[in-house]
Coordinates of C-alpha atoms and ligand atoms in Angstrom, one line a residue:
X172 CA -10.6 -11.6 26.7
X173 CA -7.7 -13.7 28.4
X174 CA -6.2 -12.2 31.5
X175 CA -2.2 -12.9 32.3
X176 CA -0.6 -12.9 35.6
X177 CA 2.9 -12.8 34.9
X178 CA 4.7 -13.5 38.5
X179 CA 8.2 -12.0 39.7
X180 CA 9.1 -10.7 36.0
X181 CA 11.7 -7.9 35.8
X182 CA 10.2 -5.2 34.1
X183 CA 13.3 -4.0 32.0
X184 CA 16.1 -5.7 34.1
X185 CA 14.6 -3.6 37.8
X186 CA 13.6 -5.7 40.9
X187 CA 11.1 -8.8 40.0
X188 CA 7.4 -8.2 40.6
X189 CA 4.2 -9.5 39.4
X190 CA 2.3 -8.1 36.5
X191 CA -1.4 -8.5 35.7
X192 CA -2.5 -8.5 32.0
X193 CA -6.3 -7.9 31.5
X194 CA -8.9 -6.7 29.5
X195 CA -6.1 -5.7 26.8
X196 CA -3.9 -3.3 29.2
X197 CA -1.1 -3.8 32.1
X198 CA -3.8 -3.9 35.1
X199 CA -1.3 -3.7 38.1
X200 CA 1.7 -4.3 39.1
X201 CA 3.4 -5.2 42.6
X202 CA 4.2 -8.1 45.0
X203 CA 1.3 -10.7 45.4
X204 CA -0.9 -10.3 43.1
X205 CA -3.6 -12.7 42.8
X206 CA -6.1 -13.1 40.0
X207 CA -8.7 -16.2 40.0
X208 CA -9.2 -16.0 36.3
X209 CA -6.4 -15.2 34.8
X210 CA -3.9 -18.0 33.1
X211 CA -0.3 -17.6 35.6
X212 CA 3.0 -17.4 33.7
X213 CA 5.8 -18.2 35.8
X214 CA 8.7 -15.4 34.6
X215 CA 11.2 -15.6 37.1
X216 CA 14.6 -14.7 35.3
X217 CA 12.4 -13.1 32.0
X218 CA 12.7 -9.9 31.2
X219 CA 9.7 -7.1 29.8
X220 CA 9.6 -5.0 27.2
X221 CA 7.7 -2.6 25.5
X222 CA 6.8 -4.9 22.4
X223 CA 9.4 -4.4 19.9
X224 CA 8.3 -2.1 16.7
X225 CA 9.6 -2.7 13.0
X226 CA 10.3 0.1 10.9
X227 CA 11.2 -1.8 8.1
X228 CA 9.2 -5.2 6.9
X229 CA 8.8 -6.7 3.8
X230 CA 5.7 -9.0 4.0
X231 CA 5.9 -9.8 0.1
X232 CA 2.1 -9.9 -0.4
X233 CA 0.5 -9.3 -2.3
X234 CA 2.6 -10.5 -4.9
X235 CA 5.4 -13.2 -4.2
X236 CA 3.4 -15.4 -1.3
X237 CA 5.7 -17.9 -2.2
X238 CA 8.4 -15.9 -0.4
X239 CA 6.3 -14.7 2.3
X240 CA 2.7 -13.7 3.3
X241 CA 1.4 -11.0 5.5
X242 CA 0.1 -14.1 7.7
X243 CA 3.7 -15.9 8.1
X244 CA 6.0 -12.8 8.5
X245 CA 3.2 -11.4 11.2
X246 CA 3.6 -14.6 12.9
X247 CA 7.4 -14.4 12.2
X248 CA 7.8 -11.2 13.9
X249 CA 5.5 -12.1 17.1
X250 CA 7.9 -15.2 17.8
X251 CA 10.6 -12.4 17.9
X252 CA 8.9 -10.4 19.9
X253 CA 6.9 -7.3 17.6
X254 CA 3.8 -6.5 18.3
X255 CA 3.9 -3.9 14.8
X256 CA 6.0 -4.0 12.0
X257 CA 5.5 -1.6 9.0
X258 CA 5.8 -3.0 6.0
X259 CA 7.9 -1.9 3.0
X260 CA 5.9 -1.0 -0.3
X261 CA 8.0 -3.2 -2.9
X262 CA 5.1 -5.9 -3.5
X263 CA 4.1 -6.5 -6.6
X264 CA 1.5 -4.6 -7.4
X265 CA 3.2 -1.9 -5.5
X266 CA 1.4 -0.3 -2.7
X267 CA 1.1 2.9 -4.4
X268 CA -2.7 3.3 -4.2
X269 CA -4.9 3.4 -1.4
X270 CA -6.1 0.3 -2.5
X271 CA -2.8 -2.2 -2.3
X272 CA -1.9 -0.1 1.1
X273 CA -5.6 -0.7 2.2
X274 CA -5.7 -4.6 1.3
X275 CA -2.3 -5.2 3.2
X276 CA -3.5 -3.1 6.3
X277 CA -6.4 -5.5 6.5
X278 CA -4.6 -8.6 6.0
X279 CA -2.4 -7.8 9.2
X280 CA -5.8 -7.2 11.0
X281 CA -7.2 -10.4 9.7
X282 CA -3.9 -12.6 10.7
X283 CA -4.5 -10.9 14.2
X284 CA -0.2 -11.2 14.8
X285 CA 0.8 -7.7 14.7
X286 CA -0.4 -4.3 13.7
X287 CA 0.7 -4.2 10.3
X288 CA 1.3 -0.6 9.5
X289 CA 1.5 0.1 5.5
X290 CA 4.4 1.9 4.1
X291 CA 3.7 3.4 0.6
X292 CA 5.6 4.0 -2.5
X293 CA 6.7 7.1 -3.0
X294 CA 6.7 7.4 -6.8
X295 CA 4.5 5.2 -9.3
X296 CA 5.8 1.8 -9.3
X297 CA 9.0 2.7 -7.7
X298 CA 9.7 4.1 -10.8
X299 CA 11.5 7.5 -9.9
X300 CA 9.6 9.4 -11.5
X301 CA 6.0 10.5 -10.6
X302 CA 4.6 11.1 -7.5
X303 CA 2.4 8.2 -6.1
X304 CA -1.1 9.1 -4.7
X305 CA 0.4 9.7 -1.4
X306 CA -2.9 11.8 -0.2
X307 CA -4.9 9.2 -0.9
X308 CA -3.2 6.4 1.0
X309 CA -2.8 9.0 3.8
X310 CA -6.3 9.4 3.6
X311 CA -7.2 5.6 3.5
X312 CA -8.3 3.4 6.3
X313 CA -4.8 2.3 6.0
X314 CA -3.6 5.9 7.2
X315 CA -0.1 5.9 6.1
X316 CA 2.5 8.2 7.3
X317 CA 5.7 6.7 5.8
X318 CA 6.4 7.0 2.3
X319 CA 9.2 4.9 0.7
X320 CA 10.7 3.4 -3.0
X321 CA 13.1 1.3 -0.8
X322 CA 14.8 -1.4 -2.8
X323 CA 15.3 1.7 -4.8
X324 CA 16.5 4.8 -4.2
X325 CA 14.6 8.2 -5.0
X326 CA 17.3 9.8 -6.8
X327 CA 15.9 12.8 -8.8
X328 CA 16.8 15.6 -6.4
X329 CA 13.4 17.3 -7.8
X330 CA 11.2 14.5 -7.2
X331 CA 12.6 14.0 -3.7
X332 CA 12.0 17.9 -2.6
X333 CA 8.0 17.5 -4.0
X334 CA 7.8 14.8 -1.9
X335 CA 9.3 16.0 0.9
X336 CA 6.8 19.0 0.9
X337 CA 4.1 17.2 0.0
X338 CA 3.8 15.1 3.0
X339 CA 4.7 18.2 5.4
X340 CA 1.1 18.8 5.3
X341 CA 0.2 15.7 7.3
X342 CA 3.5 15.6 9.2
X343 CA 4.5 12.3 7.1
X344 CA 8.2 10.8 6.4
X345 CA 10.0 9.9 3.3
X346 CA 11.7 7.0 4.3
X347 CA 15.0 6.8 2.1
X348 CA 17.1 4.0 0.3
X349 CA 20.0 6.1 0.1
X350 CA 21.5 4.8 -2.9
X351 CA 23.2 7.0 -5.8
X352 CA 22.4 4.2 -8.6
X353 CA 24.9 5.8 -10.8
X354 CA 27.8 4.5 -8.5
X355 CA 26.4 1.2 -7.9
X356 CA 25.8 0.0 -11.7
X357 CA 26.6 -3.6 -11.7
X358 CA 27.3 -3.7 -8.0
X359 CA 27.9 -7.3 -5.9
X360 CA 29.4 -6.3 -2.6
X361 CA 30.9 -3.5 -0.7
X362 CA 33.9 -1.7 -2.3
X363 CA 36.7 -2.3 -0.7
X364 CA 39.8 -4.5 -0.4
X365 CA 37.9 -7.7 -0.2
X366 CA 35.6 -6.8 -3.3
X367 CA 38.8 -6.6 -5.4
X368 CA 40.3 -9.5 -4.0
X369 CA 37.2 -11.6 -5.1
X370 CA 36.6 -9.9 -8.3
X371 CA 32.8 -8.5 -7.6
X372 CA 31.7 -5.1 -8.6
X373 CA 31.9 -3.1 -5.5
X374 CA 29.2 -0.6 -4.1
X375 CA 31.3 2.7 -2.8
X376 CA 30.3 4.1 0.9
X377 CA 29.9 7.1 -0.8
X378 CA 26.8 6.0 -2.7
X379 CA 25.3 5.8 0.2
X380 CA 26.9 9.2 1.7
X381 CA 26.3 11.0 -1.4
X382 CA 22.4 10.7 -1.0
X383 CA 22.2 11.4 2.6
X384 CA 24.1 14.7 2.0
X385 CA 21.7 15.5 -0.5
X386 CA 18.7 14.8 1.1
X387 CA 19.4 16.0 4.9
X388 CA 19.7 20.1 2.9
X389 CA 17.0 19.2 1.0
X390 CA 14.6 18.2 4.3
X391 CA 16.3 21.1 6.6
X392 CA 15.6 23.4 2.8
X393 CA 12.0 22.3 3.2
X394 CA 11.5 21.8 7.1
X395 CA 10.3 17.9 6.8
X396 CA 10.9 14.5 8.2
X397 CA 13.2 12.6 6.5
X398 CA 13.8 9.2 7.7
X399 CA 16.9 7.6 6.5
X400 CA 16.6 3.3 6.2
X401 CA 19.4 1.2 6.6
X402 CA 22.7 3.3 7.2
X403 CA 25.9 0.8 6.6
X404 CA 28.7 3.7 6.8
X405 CA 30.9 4.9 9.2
X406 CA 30.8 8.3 6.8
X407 CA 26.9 8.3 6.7
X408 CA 27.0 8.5 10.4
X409 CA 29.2 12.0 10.0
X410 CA 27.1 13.5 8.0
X411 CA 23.8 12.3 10.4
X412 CA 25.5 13.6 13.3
X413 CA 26.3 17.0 11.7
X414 CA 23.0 17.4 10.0
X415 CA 21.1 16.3 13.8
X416 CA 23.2 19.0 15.4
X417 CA 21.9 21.5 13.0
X418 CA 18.4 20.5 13.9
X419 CA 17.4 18.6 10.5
X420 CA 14.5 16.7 11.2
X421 CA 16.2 13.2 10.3
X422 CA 16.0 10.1 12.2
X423 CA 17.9 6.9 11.0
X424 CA 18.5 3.4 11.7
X425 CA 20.5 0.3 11.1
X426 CA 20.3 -2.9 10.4
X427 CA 20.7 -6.3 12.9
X428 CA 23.3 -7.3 10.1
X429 CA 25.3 -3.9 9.7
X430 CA 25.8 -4.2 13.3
X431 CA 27.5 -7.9 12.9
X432 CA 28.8 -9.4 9.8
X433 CA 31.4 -7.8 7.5
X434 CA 32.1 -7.8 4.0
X435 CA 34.3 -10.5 4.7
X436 CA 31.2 -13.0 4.6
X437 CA 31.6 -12.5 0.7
X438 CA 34.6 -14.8 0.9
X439 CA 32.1 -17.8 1.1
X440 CA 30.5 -17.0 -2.2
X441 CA 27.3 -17.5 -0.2
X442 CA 24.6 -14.9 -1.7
X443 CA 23.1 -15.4 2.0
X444 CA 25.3 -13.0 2.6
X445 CA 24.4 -10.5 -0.3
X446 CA 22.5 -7.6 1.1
X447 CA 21.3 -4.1 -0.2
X448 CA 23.3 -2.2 1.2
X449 CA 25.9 -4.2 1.6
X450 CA 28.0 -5.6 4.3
X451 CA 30.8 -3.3 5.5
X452 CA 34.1 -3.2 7.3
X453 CA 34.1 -3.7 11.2
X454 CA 35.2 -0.3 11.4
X455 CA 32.4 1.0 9.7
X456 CA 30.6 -1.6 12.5
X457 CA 32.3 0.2 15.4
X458 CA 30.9 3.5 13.8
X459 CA 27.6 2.5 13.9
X460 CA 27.5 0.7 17.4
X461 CA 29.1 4.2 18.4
X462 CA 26.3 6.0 16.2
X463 CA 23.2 3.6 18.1
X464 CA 24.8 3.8 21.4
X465 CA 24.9 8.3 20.8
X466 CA 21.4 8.2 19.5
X467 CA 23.1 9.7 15.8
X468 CA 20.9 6.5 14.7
X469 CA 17.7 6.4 16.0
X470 CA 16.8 2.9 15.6
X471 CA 17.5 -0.8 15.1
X472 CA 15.0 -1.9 12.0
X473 CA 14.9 -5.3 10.6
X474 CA 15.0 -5.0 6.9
X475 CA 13.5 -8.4 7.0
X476 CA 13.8 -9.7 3.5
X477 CA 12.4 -13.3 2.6
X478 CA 13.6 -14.3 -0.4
X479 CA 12.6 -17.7 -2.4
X480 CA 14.6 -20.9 -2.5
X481 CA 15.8 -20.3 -6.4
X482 CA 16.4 -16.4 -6.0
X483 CA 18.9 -16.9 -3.2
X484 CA 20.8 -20.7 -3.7
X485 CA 21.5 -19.9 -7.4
X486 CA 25.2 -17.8 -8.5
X487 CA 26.4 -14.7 -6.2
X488 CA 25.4 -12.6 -9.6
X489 CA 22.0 -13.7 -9.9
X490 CA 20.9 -14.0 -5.9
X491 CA 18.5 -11.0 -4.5
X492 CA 19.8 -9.0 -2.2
X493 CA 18.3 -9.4 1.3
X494 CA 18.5 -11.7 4.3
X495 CA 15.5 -12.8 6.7
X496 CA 15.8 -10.3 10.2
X497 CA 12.5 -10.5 12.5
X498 CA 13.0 -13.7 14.5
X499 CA 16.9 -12.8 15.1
X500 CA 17.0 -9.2 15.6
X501 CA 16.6 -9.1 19.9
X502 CA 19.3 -11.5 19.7
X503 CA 21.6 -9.2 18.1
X504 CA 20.7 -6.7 19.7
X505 CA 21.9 -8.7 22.7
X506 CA 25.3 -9.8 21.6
X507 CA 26.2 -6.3 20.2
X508 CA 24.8 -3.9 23.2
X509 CA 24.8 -6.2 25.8
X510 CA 21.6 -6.5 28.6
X511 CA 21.3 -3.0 28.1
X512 CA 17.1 -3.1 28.4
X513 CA 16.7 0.5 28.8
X514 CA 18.7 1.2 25.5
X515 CA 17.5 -1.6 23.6
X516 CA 13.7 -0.7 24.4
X517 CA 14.4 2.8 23.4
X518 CA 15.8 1.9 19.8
X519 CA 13.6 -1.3 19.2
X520 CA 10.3 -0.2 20.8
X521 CA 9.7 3.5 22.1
X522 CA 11.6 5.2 19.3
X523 CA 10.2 3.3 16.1
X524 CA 6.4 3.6 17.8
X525 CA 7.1 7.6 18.4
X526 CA 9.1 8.1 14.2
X527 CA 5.8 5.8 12.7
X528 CA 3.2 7.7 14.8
X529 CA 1.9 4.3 16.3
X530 CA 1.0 5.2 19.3
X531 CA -0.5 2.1 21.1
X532 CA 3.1 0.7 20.9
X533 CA 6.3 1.6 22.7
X534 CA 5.3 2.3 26.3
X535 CA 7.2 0.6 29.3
X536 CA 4.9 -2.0 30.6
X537 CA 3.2 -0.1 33.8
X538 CA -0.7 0.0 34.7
X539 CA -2.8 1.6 32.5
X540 CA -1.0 0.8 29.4
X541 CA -1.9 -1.2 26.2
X542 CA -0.6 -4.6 26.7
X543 CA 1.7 -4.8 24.1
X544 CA 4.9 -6.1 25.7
X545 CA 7.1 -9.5 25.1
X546 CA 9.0 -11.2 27.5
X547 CA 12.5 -11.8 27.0
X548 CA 14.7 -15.0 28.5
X549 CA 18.6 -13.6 28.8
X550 CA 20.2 -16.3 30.0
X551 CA 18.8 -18.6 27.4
X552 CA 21.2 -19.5 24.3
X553 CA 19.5 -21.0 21.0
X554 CA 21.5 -22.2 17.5
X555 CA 19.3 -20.6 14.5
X556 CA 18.2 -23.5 12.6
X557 CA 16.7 -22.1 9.2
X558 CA 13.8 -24.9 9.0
X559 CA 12.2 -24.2 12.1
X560 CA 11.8 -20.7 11.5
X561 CA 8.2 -19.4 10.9
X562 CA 9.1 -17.2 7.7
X563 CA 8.4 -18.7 4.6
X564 CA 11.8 -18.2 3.5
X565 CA 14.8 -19.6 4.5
X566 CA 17.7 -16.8 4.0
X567 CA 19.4 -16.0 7.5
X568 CA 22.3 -15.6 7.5
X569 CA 22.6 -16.9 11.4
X570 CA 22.0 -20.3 9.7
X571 CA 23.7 -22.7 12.8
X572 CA 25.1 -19.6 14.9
X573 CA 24.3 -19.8 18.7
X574 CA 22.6 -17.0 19.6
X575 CA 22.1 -15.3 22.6
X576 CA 18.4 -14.9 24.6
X577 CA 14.9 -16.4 23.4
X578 CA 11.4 -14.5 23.1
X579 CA 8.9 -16.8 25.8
X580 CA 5.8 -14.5 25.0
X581 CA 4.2 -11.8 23.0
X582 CA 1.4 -10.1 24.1
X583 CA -0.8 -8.0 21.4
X584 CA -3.5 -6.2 23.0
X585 CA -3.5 -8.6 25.8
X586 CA -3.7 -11.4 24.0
X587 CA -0.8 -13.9 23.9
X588 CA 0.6 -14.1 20.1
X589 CA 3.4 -16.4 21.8
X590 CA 3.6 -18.5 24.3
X591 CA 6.2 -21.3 25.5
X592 CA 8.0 -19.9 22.4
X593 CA 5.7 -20.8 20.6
X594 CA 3.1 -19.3 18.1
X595 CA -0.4 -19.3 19.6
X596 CA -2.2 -19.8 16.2
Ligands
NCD652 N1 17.6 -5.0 1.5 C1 17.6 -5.8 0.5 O1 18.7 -6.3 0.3 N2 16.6 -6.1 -0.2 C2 15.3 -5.5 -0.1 C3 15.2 -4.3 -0.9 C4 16.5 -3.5 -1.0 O2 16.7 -2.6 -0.2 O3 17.2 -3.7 -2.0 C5 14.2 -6.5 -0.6 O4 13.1 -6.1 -0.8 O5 14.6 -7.7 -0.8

């Protein structure tokens, strides 16, 4: 194994010291250090973290390679500094057996990138209506504890409470697209003032609102984890913050691009831009930077989405929703919080590794610790250029913007993933 000796790097923002990376943990830390064998990284002015953790992935394999593999959005989400991403169940087949969830847990351990934690379906096929095998993939070498249909919601009330018990037993999550789909029939873009201006079927707030109602009585009803994905509305964070006060087991996060763009991007015609959920208002923006500042959402999560050439540059109608989020999302969560390391480890790193149960990831880098950790340069600024990204897909929506701070190096298990900003392999 390669040792690391990282000299005068701030460990999230404190005084500068060096840190020694070897045999796969955080060795030592302090002033001095010396190491003959290990490879010396000079990180004055570069920041560590706890290696960032990804809630919600969608690797597209097996299925639509042609989008993305588990190989390229692994390698995606190291240059932006992961070391474990989970990835969504909407492949095609779905991973809804403990075979599909089995085969894309070992292609993330034979692309070596990141841990690539499976999520699994909930019902057959997304289908919304019977239970998936979700024993079995718990009881697979895959061990899955997340269960979600996302890309569609689970909207049969009945369906939703079996699952929710059913996973009590191994102290799982159902992982929710909170979507009531008989609201958003036909829908292009948030409802609003903007939607009718440009003539696109809107998608109310309270679809969205509705569901997370529902489904916080049903988990408090039932005593589970529910986990709610992508929360877009200033209303969806009311009824969070109520339903956490009454000690529902519900965590929640939100997106790098709820936090930014509005609906307002619509304008453009540009089905970069279209995204399930959709993009808001700025005050439902303020709402949630309030909500992720409070802790009423939990975490920042991706929602990574890689979408082919001819599903996204085609008519608004026809695009796919989804926009591309691994190699962006520190630098959002920059320009929206600020060099707030404490707060930004806490919702990209500590508190994803503690809801998905993956606990080698998430600890401050300190001896003793696996040495999974990425290292951060703040004062750096970068412009997003789609073609040299390392997803197969090409759908940011940052296309051109200048960006705030640039991932130097990821380190999985001790091994550099990145270096020089650069891919290792
Ligand atoms: N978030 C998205 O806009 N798209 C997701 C699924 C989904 O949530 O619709 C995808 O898989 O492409």
């Amino acid at each position: 194994m390669n040792s690391y000796l990282l000299r005068n790097v701030s460990v999230l923002g404190a005084a500068p010291t060096d840190l020694l990376i070897r045999d796969g943990v955080v060795a030592e830390t302090g002033a001095g250090l010396s190491a003959s064998d290990a490879t010396v990284i000079d990180a004055a002015g570069l920041v560590a973290l706890p290696g960032l953790v990804d809630l919600h992935t969608h690797l597209r394999e097996p299925g639509r390679e042609d989008a993305e593999t588990v190989e390229t959005g692994s390698r995606a989400a190291a240059l932006g500094g992961y070391t474990a991403v989970c990835a969504m169940a909407n492949t095609s087949p779905v991973a809804d057996t403990a075979g599909v969830v089995e085969q894309v847990w070992r292609l993330g351990r034979e692309a070596g990138l990141v841990d690539v934690q499976p999520i699994g379906a909930v019902t057959v096929g997304l289908a919304g209506e019977r239970l998936a095998e979700l024993g079995a993939m718990a009881e697979s070498a895959a061990r899955v504890r997340i269960f979600s249909d996302d890309g569609h919601c689970v909207a049969d009330p009945r369906l939703m409470r079996r699952a929710l018990e059913y996973v009590k037993a191994f102290d799982g999550i159902i992982a929710q697209h909170a979507e009531e789909p008989r609201l958003t029939e036909g829908a292009q873009m948030h409802e609003g003032e903007v939607s009718t201006r440009l003539g696109l079927t809107g998608w109310p707030a309270v679809a969205e609102e509705a569901i997370i109602a529902r489904d916080v009585l049903l988990a408090e009803h039932v005593g589970s984890r529910l986990h709610v994905c992508h929360v877009s509305t200033a209303g969806s964070v009311e009824v969070l913050r109520q339903a956490k006060a009454r000690g529902v087991r519900v965590t929640a996060e939100v997106t790098p691009h709820h936090l930014l763009l509005t609906d307002t991007s619509a304008e453009t015609y540009d089905p970069v831009f279209k995204v399930n959920p959709p993009l808001r208002t700025a005050s439902d923006i303020a709402a949630l930077r309030a909500a992720l500042v409070d802790g009423v959402i939990d975490i920042i999560a991706t929602d990574h989405a890689p979408h082919a050439v001819e599903d996204k540059e085609c008519e608004w109608a026809y695009a796919r929703p989804g926009m591309l989020g691994l190699e962006t999302a520190l630098s959002i969560a920059l320009d929206v919080l600020g060099p707030e390391w404490d707060l930004i480890a806490e919702r990209m790193s500590r508190a994803p590794a503690r809801i998905a149960g993956l606990t080698e990831h998430g600890h401050d880098p300190a001896p003793g610790v696996p040495a999974n950790l990425t290292l951060v340069d703040p004062a750096a600024r970068r412009v997003i250029e789609p073609a040299e990204l390392a997803s197969r897909s090409r759908n940011t929506p940052y296309a051109r913007m200048t960006l705030p701070g640039r991932i130097v190096a990821t380190f999985l298990r001790g091994e550099a993933t990145v270096l020089d900003g650069k891919a290792v392999k």
